[in-house]
Short mmCIF file of C-alpha atoms in Angstrom, two decimals:
data_model
loop_
_atom_site.label_atom_id
_atom_site.label_comp_id
_atom_site.label_asym_id
_atom_site.label_seq_id
_atom_site.Cartn_x
_atom_site.Cartn_y
_atom_site.Cartn_z
CA UNK A 1379 -5.76 -14.30 -14.95
CA UNK A 1380 -9.32 -12.62 -12.43
CA UNK A 1381 -9.93 -13.15 -8.69
CA UNK A 1382 -11.59 -16.12 -8.25
CA UNK A 1383 -9.82 -17.99 -11.19
CA UNK A 1384 -7.23 -20.77 -10.65
CA UNK A 1385 -3.40 -19.60 -9.94
CA UNK A 1386 -2.04 -23.33 -11.32
CA UNK A 1387 0.32 -22.97 -13.36
CA UNK A 1388 -0.67 -23.70 -17.12
CA UNK A 1389 0.08 -23.94 -20.92
CA UNK A 1390 -0.49 -20.65 -22.73
CA UNK A 1391 -2.81 -21.18 -25.41
CA UNK A 1392 -1.70 -20.68 -29.18
CA UNK A 1393 -3.45 -17.76 -30.93
CA UNK A 1394 -5.99 -19.60 -33.04
CA UNK A 1395 -7.41 -20.83 -29.14
CA UNK A 1396 -10.27 -19.58 -28.23
CA UNK A 1397 -10.38 -18.36 -24.40
CA UNK A 1398 -12.28 -19.32 -21.87
CA UNK A 1399 -14.96 -16.95 -20.80
CA UNK A 1400 -15.63 -15.64 -17.59
CA UNK A 1401 -18.96 -14.89 -15.93
CA UNK A 1402 -19.18 -11.63 -15.73
CA UNK A 1403 -20.17 -9.84 -12.92
CA UNK A 1404 -22.82 -6.37 -12.45
CA UNK A 1405 -21.38 -4.14 -9.42
CA UNK A 1406 -23.44 -2.42 -7.32
CA UNK A 1407 -20.28 0.47 -7.02
CA UNK A 1408 -17.73 1.34 -8.56
CA UNK A 1409 -15.69 0.52 -5.42
CA UNK A 1410 -16.72 -2.56 -5.50
CA UNK A 1411 -15.14 -3.49 -9.38
CA UNK A 1412 -12.04 -0.84 -7.86
CA UNK A 1413 -10.62 -3.30 -5.01
CA UNK A 1414 -10.73 -6.41 -7.45
CA UNK A 1415 -7.51 -6.97 -8.64
CA UNK A 1416 -6.00 -8.87 -11.43
CA UNK A 1417 -3.96 -11.85 -10.23
CA UNK A 1418 -0.88 -12.06 -12.84
CA UNK A 1419 0.98 -15.05 -12.97
CA UNK A 1420 5.05 -13.62 -13.72
CA UNK A 1421 6.25 -16.64 -12.70
CA UNK A 1422 5.98 -20.97 -11.67
CA UNK A 1423 6.45 -19.09 -7.71
CA UNK A 1424 5.47 -15.33 -8.17
CA UNK A 1425 1.62 -14.20 -8.68
CA UNK A 1426 0.56 -10.35 -8.54
CA UNK A 1427 -2.26 -8.83 -6.99
CA UNK A 1428 -2.48 -5.47 -9.54
CA UNK A 1429 -4.63 -3.30 -8.28
CA UNK A 1430 -5.99 0.15 -9.98
CA UNK A 1431 -6.12 1.28 -5.92
CA UNK A 1432 -5.36 -1.20 -3.34
CA UNK A 1433 -7.00 1.91 -0.62
CA UNK A 1434 -10.31 1.14 -1.96
CA UNK A 1435 -9.76 -1.56 0.53
CA UNK A 1436 -8.29 0.24 3.55
CA UNK A 1437 -10.80 3.40 2.78
CA UNK A 1438 -13.91 1.19 2.13
CA UNK A 1439 -13.08 -1.10 5.42
CA UNK A 1440 -12.82 1.58 7.52
CA UNK A 1441 -15.54 3.59 6.08
CA UNK A 1442 -17.67 0.61 6.90
CA UNK A 1443 -16.55 -0.55 9.97
CA UNK A 1444 -17.20 3.20 11.70
CA UNK A 1445 -20.55 3.17 10.28
CA UNK A 1446 -21.61 0.38 11.74
CA UNK A 1447 -19.91 0.66 15.16
CA UNK A 1448 -21.97 4.21 14.86
CA UNK A 1449 -18.61 6.41 15.20
CA UNK A 1450 -19.50 8.38 12.34
CA UNK A 1451 -23.24 8.62 10.69
CA UNK A 1452 -24.22 9.24 6.83
CA UNK A 1453 -24.11 12.79 6.05
CA UNK A 1454 -20.62 13.77 8.35
CA UNK A 1455 -17.75 14.69 7.34
CA UNK A 1456 -14.53 12.59 7.10
CA UNK A 1457 -11.28 14.57 7.64
CA UNK A 1458 -7.46 13.17 6.59
CA UNK A 1459 -4.76 13.99 5.21
CA UNK A 1460 -3.18 12.26 2.43
CA UNK A 1461 -0.46 12.18 -0.83
CA UNK A 1462 -3.17 11.30 -3.08
CA UNK A 1463 -4.03 6.96 -3.44
CA UNK A 1464 -5.88 7.40 -0.22
CA UNK A 1465 -7.38 10.59 -0.79
CA UNK A 1466 -9.34 9.45 -3.60
CA UNK A 1467 -10.29 5.91 -2.16
CA UNK A 1468 -11.56 8.05 1.24
CA UNK A 1469 -13.54 10.22 -1.17
CA UNK A 1470 -14.46 7.45 -3.31
CA UNK A 1471 -16.02 4.94 0.51
CA UNK A 1472 -17.80 9.31 1.50
CA UNK A 1473 -19.02 8.65 -2.43
CA UNK A 1474 -20.92 5.32 -2.13
CA UNK A 1475 -22.20 5.98 1.70
CA UNK A 1476 -23.78 9.35 1.59
CA UNK A 1477 -20.61 11.26 3.27
CA UNK A 1478 -19.29 14.53 3.37
CA UNK A 1479 -14.82 14.06 2.31
CA UNK A 1480 -12.81 16.78 3.16
CA UNK A 1481 -8.52 16.35 2.23
CA UNK A 1482 -5.76 17.91 3.22
CA UNK A 1483 -3.42 17.49 0.60
CA UNK A 1484 0.68 17.35 -0.32
CA UNK A 1485 1.79 18.78 -3.39
CA UNK A 1486 2.07 15.30 -5.12
CA UNK A 1487 -2.28 15.59 -5.22
CA UNK A 1488 -2.16 16.25 -9.18
CA UNK A 1489 -4.40 18.55 -11.46
CA UNK A 1490 -6.01 15.16 -12.07
CA UNK A 1491 -6.48 13.70 -9.18
CA UNK A 1492 -7.81 17.48 -8.06
CA UNK A 1493 -10.19 16.69 -10.45
CA UNK A 1494 -12.02 13.46 -9.29
CA UNK A 1495 -11.81 14.66 -5.49
CA UNK A 1496 -13.46 17.64 -6.54
CA UNK A 1497 -16.29 16.01 -9.03
CA UNK A 1498 -17.12 13.34 -5.70
CA UNK A 1499 -17.79 16.06 -3.86
CA UNK A 1500 -14.60 16.99 -1.74
CA UNK A 1501 -13.44 19.25 -0.48
CA UNK A 1502 -9.31 20.01 -0.87
CA UNK A 1503 -6.98 22.49 0.99
CA UNK A 1504 -3.86 21.82 -0.86
CA UNK A 1505 -0.25 22.73 1.38
CA UNK A 1506 2.05 24.76 -0.23
CA UNK A 1507 5.82 22.75 -1.26
CA UNK A 1508 7.81 21.50 1.56
CA UNK A 1509 11.87 21.31 1.83
CA UNK A 1510 11.14 18.12 3.43
CA UNK A 1511 9.19 14.76 3.24
CA UNK A 1512 8.81 15.57 7.18
CA UNK A 1513 7.60 18.85 7.23
CA UNK A 1514 5.21 17.82 4.57
CA UNK A 1515 3.47 14.93 6.58
CA UNK A 1516 3.98 17.21 9.84
CA UNK A 1517 1.98 20.46 8.14
CA UNK A 1518 -0.62 18.67 7.01
CA UNK A 1519 -1.17 16.64 10.54
CA UNK A 1520 -0.96 20.44 11.87
CA UNK A 1521 -3.43 21.49 9.74
CA UNK A 1522 -6.02 18.96 10.30
CA UNK A 1523 -6.01 19.39 13.64
CA UNK A 1524 -6.87 23.53 12.96
CA UNK A 1525 -9.51 22.13 11.18
CA UNK A 1526 -10.74 19.53 13.88
CA UNK A 1527 -10.46 22.26 16.49
CA UNK A 1528 -12.88 24.99 13.92
CA UNK A 1529 -15.20 22.10 13.15
CA UNK A 1530 -15.42 19.15 16.08
CA UNK A 1531 -18.23 17.02 13.64
CA UNK A 1532 -15.15 16.50 11.53
CA UNK A 1533 -14.37 12.79 11.95
CA UNK A 1534 -10.54 11.93 11.77
CA UNK A 1535 -9.94 9.14 10.30
CA UNK A 1536 -7.09 9.03 11.02
CA UNK A 1537 -5.22 6.37 7.86
CA UNK A 1538 -2.01 6.70 9.87
CA UNK A 1539 -2.71 5.18 13.17
CA UNK A 1540 -6.45 4.16 13.63
CA UNK A 1541 -6.24 0.53 13.26
CA UNK A 1542 -9.49 0.16 11.53
CA UNK A 1543 -7.85 0.45 8.49
CA UNK A 1544 -6.65 -3.02 8.71
CA UNK A 1545 -10.09 -4.38 8.72
CA UNK A 1546 -11.34 -3.92 5.00
CA UNK A 1547 -8.26 -6.81 4.33
CA UNK A 1548 -9.58 -9.77 5.53
CA UNK A 1549 -11.90 -9.29 2.26
CA UNK A 1550 -8.91 -9.30 -0.31
CA UNK A 1551 -7.72 -12.54 2.48
CA UNK A 1552 -10.61 -14.22 1.83
CA UNK A 1553 -10.28 -13.45 -1.97
CA UNK A 1554 -7.05 -15.01 -1.88
CA UNK A 1555 -7.76 -17.87 -0.40
CA UNK A 1556 -10.55 -19.13 -2.71
CA UNK A 1557 -7.95 -17.96 -5.56
CA UNK A 1558 -4.46 -18.82 -4.67
CA UNK A 1559 -3.48 -23.17 -4.45
CA UNK A 1560 -3.71 -23.53 -0.15
CA UNK A 1561 -0.12 -23.82 1.75
CA UNK A 1562 2.81 -21.64 2.52
CA UNK A 1563 2.06 -17.84 0.87
CA UNK A 1564 5.97 -14.82 1.31
CA UNK A 1565 3.69 -11.91 1.05
CA UNK A 1566 5.78 -9.52 -0.37
CA UNK A 1567 4.44 -5.58 -0.81
CA UNK A 1568 5.91 -1.91 0.93
CA UNK A 1569 4.50 -1.04 4.46
CA UNK A 1570 3.73 2.96 3.96
CA UNK A 1571 0.96 2.34 6.59
CA UNK A 1572 0.49 -0.64 7.59
CA UNK A 1573 -2.07 -1.42 6.70
CA UNK A 1574 -2.50 -3.33 3.24
CA UNK A 1575 0.47 -6.10 4.39
CA UNK A 1576 0.16 -5.62 8.11
CA UNK A 1577 -4.20 -5.91 7.34
CA UNK A 1578 -3.32 -8.72 4.75
CA UNK A 1579 -0.46 -10.82 6.95
CA UNK A 1580 -3.14 -11.29 9.76
CA UNK A 1581 -6.04 -12.28 7.80
CA UNK A 1582 -4.11 -15.10 6.36
CA UNK A 1583 -2.52 -16.60 9.27
CA UNK A 1584 -5.80 -16.33 11.36
CA UNK A 1585 -7.15 -18.45 8.17
CA UNK A 1586 -4.75 -20.72 9.18
CA UNK A 1587 -2.64 -20.40 6.18
CA UNK A 1588 1.14 -20.13 6.54
CA UNK A 1589 2.47 -16.97 5.71
CA UNK A 1590 5.80 -15.32 5.56
CA UNK A 1591 5.19 -11.54 5.75
CA UNK A 1592 8.51 -9.64 3.20
CA UNK A 1593 7.84 -5.81 3.47
CA UNK A 1594 9.87 -2.81 1.95
CA UNK A 1595 10.99 0.26 3.04
CA UNK A 1596 13.00 3.29 0.49
CA UNK A 1597 15.75 5.01 2.29
CA UNK A 1598 15.26 8.24 4.46
CA UNK A 1599 12.23 6.29 5.68
CA UNK A 1600 12.05 6.46 10.41
CA UNK A 1601 9.59 3.32 9.96
CA UNK A 1602 12.64 0.78 9.70
CA UNK A 1603 14.95 2.87 10.52
CA UNK A 1604 17.07 4.07 7.36
CA UNK A 1605 15.88 7.54 8.44
CA UNK A 1606 20.03 8.51 8.35
CA UNK A 1607 20.20 7.78 4.44
CA UNK A 1608 18.97 10.53 1.60
CA UNK A 1609 17.82 9.40 -1.42
CA UNK A 1610 17.72 12.58 -3.51
CA UNK A 1611 15.76 11.25 -7.29
CA UNK A 1612 12.72 8.90 -4.30
CA UNK A 1613 9.50 10.02 -5.45
CA UNK A 1614 8.00 6.37 -4.22
CA UNK A 1615 4.92 7.63 -2.60
CA UNK A 1616 3.63 5.55 0.25
CA UNK A 1617 6.24 2.81 0.93
CA UNK A 1618 8.05 4.57 3.11
CA UNK A 1619 7.37 7.64 5.98
CA UNK A 1620 9.15 10.79 7.78
CA UNK A 1621 6.97 10.51 10.94
CA UNK A 1622 5.86 7.27 12.81
CA UNK A 1623 2.62 5.26 11.65
CA UNK A 1624 0.66 3.57 14.57
CA UNK A 1625 -0.96 1.47 12.30
CA UNK A 1626 2.38 -0.67 10.59
CA UNK A 1627 2.93 -3.53 13.26
CA UNK A 1628 6.11 -4.36 13.65
CA UNK A 1629 6.16 -7.77 15.23
CA UNK A 1630 4.57 -9.14 12.18
CA UNK A 1631 7.46 -8.72 9.56
CA UNK A 1632 9.31 -11.50 8.72
CA UNK A 1633 11.74 -9.33 6.09
CA UNK A 1634 12.47 -6.51 5.26
CA UNK A 1635 14.26 -4.71 2.19
CA UNK A 1636 15.44 -1.25 2.18
CA UNK A 1637 15.52 0.05 -1.88
CA UNK A 1638 16.78 3.98 -3.34
CA UNK A 1639 14.56 4.89 -6.33
CA UNK A 1640 16.34 3.40 -8.70
CA UNK A 1641 15.71 -0.47 -7.65
CA UNK A 1642 12.77 0.21 -7.37
CA UNK A 1643 12.74 1.80 -11.33
CA UNK A 1644 13.97 -1.17 -12.45
CA UNK A 1645 11.58 -3.73 -11.27
CA UNK A 1646 8.64 -1.36 -13.00
CA UNK A 1647 10.20 -1.01 -16.11
CA UNK A 1648 11.12 -4.53 -15.53
CA UNK A 1649 7.46 -6.07 -15.24
CA UNK A 1650 5.86 -3.39 -17.71
CA UNK A 1651 9.11 -5.35 -20.44
CA UNK A 1652 8.98 -9.21 -19.07
CA UNK A 1653 5.10 -9.28 -18.35
CA UNK A 1654 3.55 -6.42 -19.94
CA UNK A 1655 1.78 -4.84 -16.37
CA UNK A 1656 1.77 -0.91 -16.51
CA UNK A 1657 2.01 -0.38 -12.28
CA UNK A 1658 3.30 2.20 -10.20
CA UNK A 1659 6.89 2.34 -8.11
CA UNK A 1660 6.15 0.40 -5.33
CA UNK A 1661 4.98 -2.66 -7.08
CA UNK A 1662 8.09 -2.08 -9.21
CA UNK A 1663 10.05 -2.69 -5.49
CA UNK A 1664 7.67 -5.84 -4.74
CA UNK A 1665 8.46 -6.84 -8.19
CA UNK A 1666 12.02 -7.03 -7.55
CA UNK A 1667 12.03 -7.46 -4.15
CA UNK A 1668 9.43 -10.99 -5.04
CA UNK A 1669 12.11 -12.10 -7.99
CA UNK A 1670 15.12 -12.10 -5.26
CA UNK A 1671 12.89 -13.84 -2.49
CA UNK A 1672 11.41 -17.29 -4.87
CA UNK A 1673 15.04 -17.66 -6.23
CA UNK A 1674 16.04 -18.34 -2.39
CA UNK A 1675 12.64 -20.37 -1.31
CA UNK A 1676 12.19 -22.38 -5.06
CA UNK A 1677 9.07 -24.17 -4.83
CA UNK A 1678 6.90 -21.65 -2.50
CA UNK A 1679 4.44 -19.84 -4.13
CA UNK A 1680 5.30 -15.86 -2.80
CA UNK A 1681 2.43 -12.51 -3.66
CA UNK A 1682 3.17 -9.72 -4.81
CA UNK A 1683 0.85 -6.73 -4.04
CA UNK A 1684 0.78 -3.65 -6.86
CA UNK A 1685 -0.40 -0.90 -5.24
CA UNK A 1686 -1.67 0.79 -8.19
CA UNK A 1687 -0.97 1.73 -11.47
CA UNK A 1688 2.15 3.40 -13.07
CA UNK A 1689 -0.10 6.64 -14.64
CA UNK A 1690 1.71 9.31 -12.29
CA UNK A 1691 4.50 8.26 -12.47
CA UNK A 1692 5.16 7.93 -16.71
CA UNK A 1693 7.21 11.02 -17.44
CA UNK A 1694 10.10 10.77 -14.04
CA UNK A 1695 10.06 6.63 -14.14
CA UNK A 1696 8.73 5.53 -17.21
CA UNK A 1697 9.65 8.27 -20.10
CA UNK A 1698 13.42 7.50 -18.51
CA UNK A 1699 12.91 3.58 -19.31
CA UNK A 1700 16.42 3.85 -21.23
CA UNK A 1701 18.14 4.39 -17.90
CA UNK A 1702 17.13 1.40 -16.32
CA UNK A 1703 19.39 -1.23 -14.39
CA UNK A 1704 18.91 -4.93 -15.74
CA UNK A 1705 16.83 -6.69 -12.85
CA UNK A 1706 18.69 -9.46 -13.47
CA UNK A 1707 22.34 -8.29 -12.15
CA UNK A 1708 20.60 -6.93 -8.92
CA UNK A 1709 21.89 -8.16 -5.78
CA UNK A 1710 20.82 -7.21 -1.76
CA UNK A 1711 23.33 -6.54 0.86
CA UNK A 1712 22.54 -8.71 3.53
CA UNK A 1713 22.61 -7.38 7.09
CA UNK A 1714 22.17 -8.10 10.92
CA UNK A 1715 20.37 -5.22 11.96
CA UNK A 1716 19.45 -2.14 11.27
CA UNK A 1717 23.44 -0.56 12.39
CA UNK A 1718 24.51 -2.21 8.61
CA UNK A 1719 21.80 -0.60 6.52
CA UNK A 1720 23.63 0.60 3.09
CA UNK A 1721 21.95 1.54 -0.38
CA UNK A 1722 21.35 1.37 -2.55
CA UNK A 1723 19.47 -2.60 -1.69
CA UNK A 1724 19.81 -3.68 2.32
CA UNK A 1725 17.54 -6.53 3.52
CA UNK A 1726 17.49 -8.21 6.76
CA UNK A 1727 15.53 -10.89 8.63
CA UNK A 1728 13.46 -9.01 11.28
CA UNK A 1729 11.81 -11.51 12.79
CA UNK A 1730 9.00 -9.83 14.75
CA UNK A 1731 11.70 -7.25 16.25
CA UNK A 1732 10.19 -4.46 17.45
CA UNK A 1733 9.76 -0.75 16.59
CA UNK A 1734 13.16 0.96 16.18
CA UNK A 1735 12.91 3.89 18.89
CA UNK A 1736 12.24 6.95 15.99
CA UNK A 1737 9.18 4.75 15.26
CA UNK A 1738 7.25 4.76 17.96
CA UNK A 1739 3.98 6.46 18.20
CA UNK A 1740 3.73 10.00 20.50
CA UNK A 1741 1.50 10.22 23.06
CA UNK A 1742 -1.97 11.10 22.00
CA UNK A 1743 -0.73 9.26 18.22
CA UNK A 1744 -1.85 5.36 19.73
CA UNK A 1745 -2.74 2.98 17.45
CA UNK A 1746 -6.46 1.69 17.87
CA UNK A 1747 -6.85 -1.89 17.77
CA UNK A 1748 -8.24 -3.90 14.99
CA UNK A 1749 -12.94 -4.66 15.24
CA UNK A 1750 -13.63 -7.19 14.46
CA UNK A 1751 -17.12 -6.61 12.39
CA UNK A 1752 -18.98 -7.11 9.91
CA UNK A 1753 -19.74 -5.28 7.41
CA UNK A 1754 -22.29 -3.74 5.31
CA UNK A 1755 -22.81 -4.27 1.49
#
């Protein structure tokens, strides 16, 4: 169902039944269309919010807030480091509001993505391959700092640390409150920079809705203490980090799941096989996690955040569908603390704990507060 539709279960219409026609919207800019998710009921207790790219909310909300507060002005260059999805979202937001965009790109930014960025007017500095994710992220941040030293007129977006990226998800929360039945809700999504899950949960809670927040991490991520593990196949871009992210507000999370690549792959292939939804690995991980969570708490609505489509995983995941594990046979290991973490899947009641020592931001990278502003149209 599209956003705004009735989220209650209904009987599937037969092939001879003419579908009800929804009113179409003519958008003023592509960002308005891209940020609107498809809401799809997977089971009686699980709804998927499936995006082309969810980070448009983060980038668009951030740019609007910065313009409103005078921190940036039209014509100025916005710069940031990205593994791909945020880069495109930022370039689209800059296109809409007459700003320039400069991206320091990870090697995960492929030729298709780079072509889109360049046509949108963004300049791209592609970083050389690195031996590890941590080194890749550190090299990109160092390069941004060099650029800022040379061009102090550039504005560093700091998607990892500036709380302005939480702001756009207030609009998503309003959409969900209008589309979903009132009552308790469990939000299940990859943590990544922390803006989507944290920003959404905060806004929903402020609206008065009881919300339980379930975050998902890969093994090897410092964010919730799994950095001592390695997952050689892991290509789950945007779900974890090897450096501290100030935008992850650990106190917002009730439960955390850690999944390896093969479990995320099982969830993504299962989602396509069972529901005809083609989505990325982080969505697959969230789908598998939400299915387990919903089975333990029947009658409570669970919302799966589907951050992007599956196109960039076509060869390394979906072409290998015959290797995918059967989701029905997968169960997590329940642990009491990060010390009990074990691959391939662990779950812990985080219960609002503070960030692990290794995940705390260093001096100079402190998170910025989330602003309360009236967004631009």
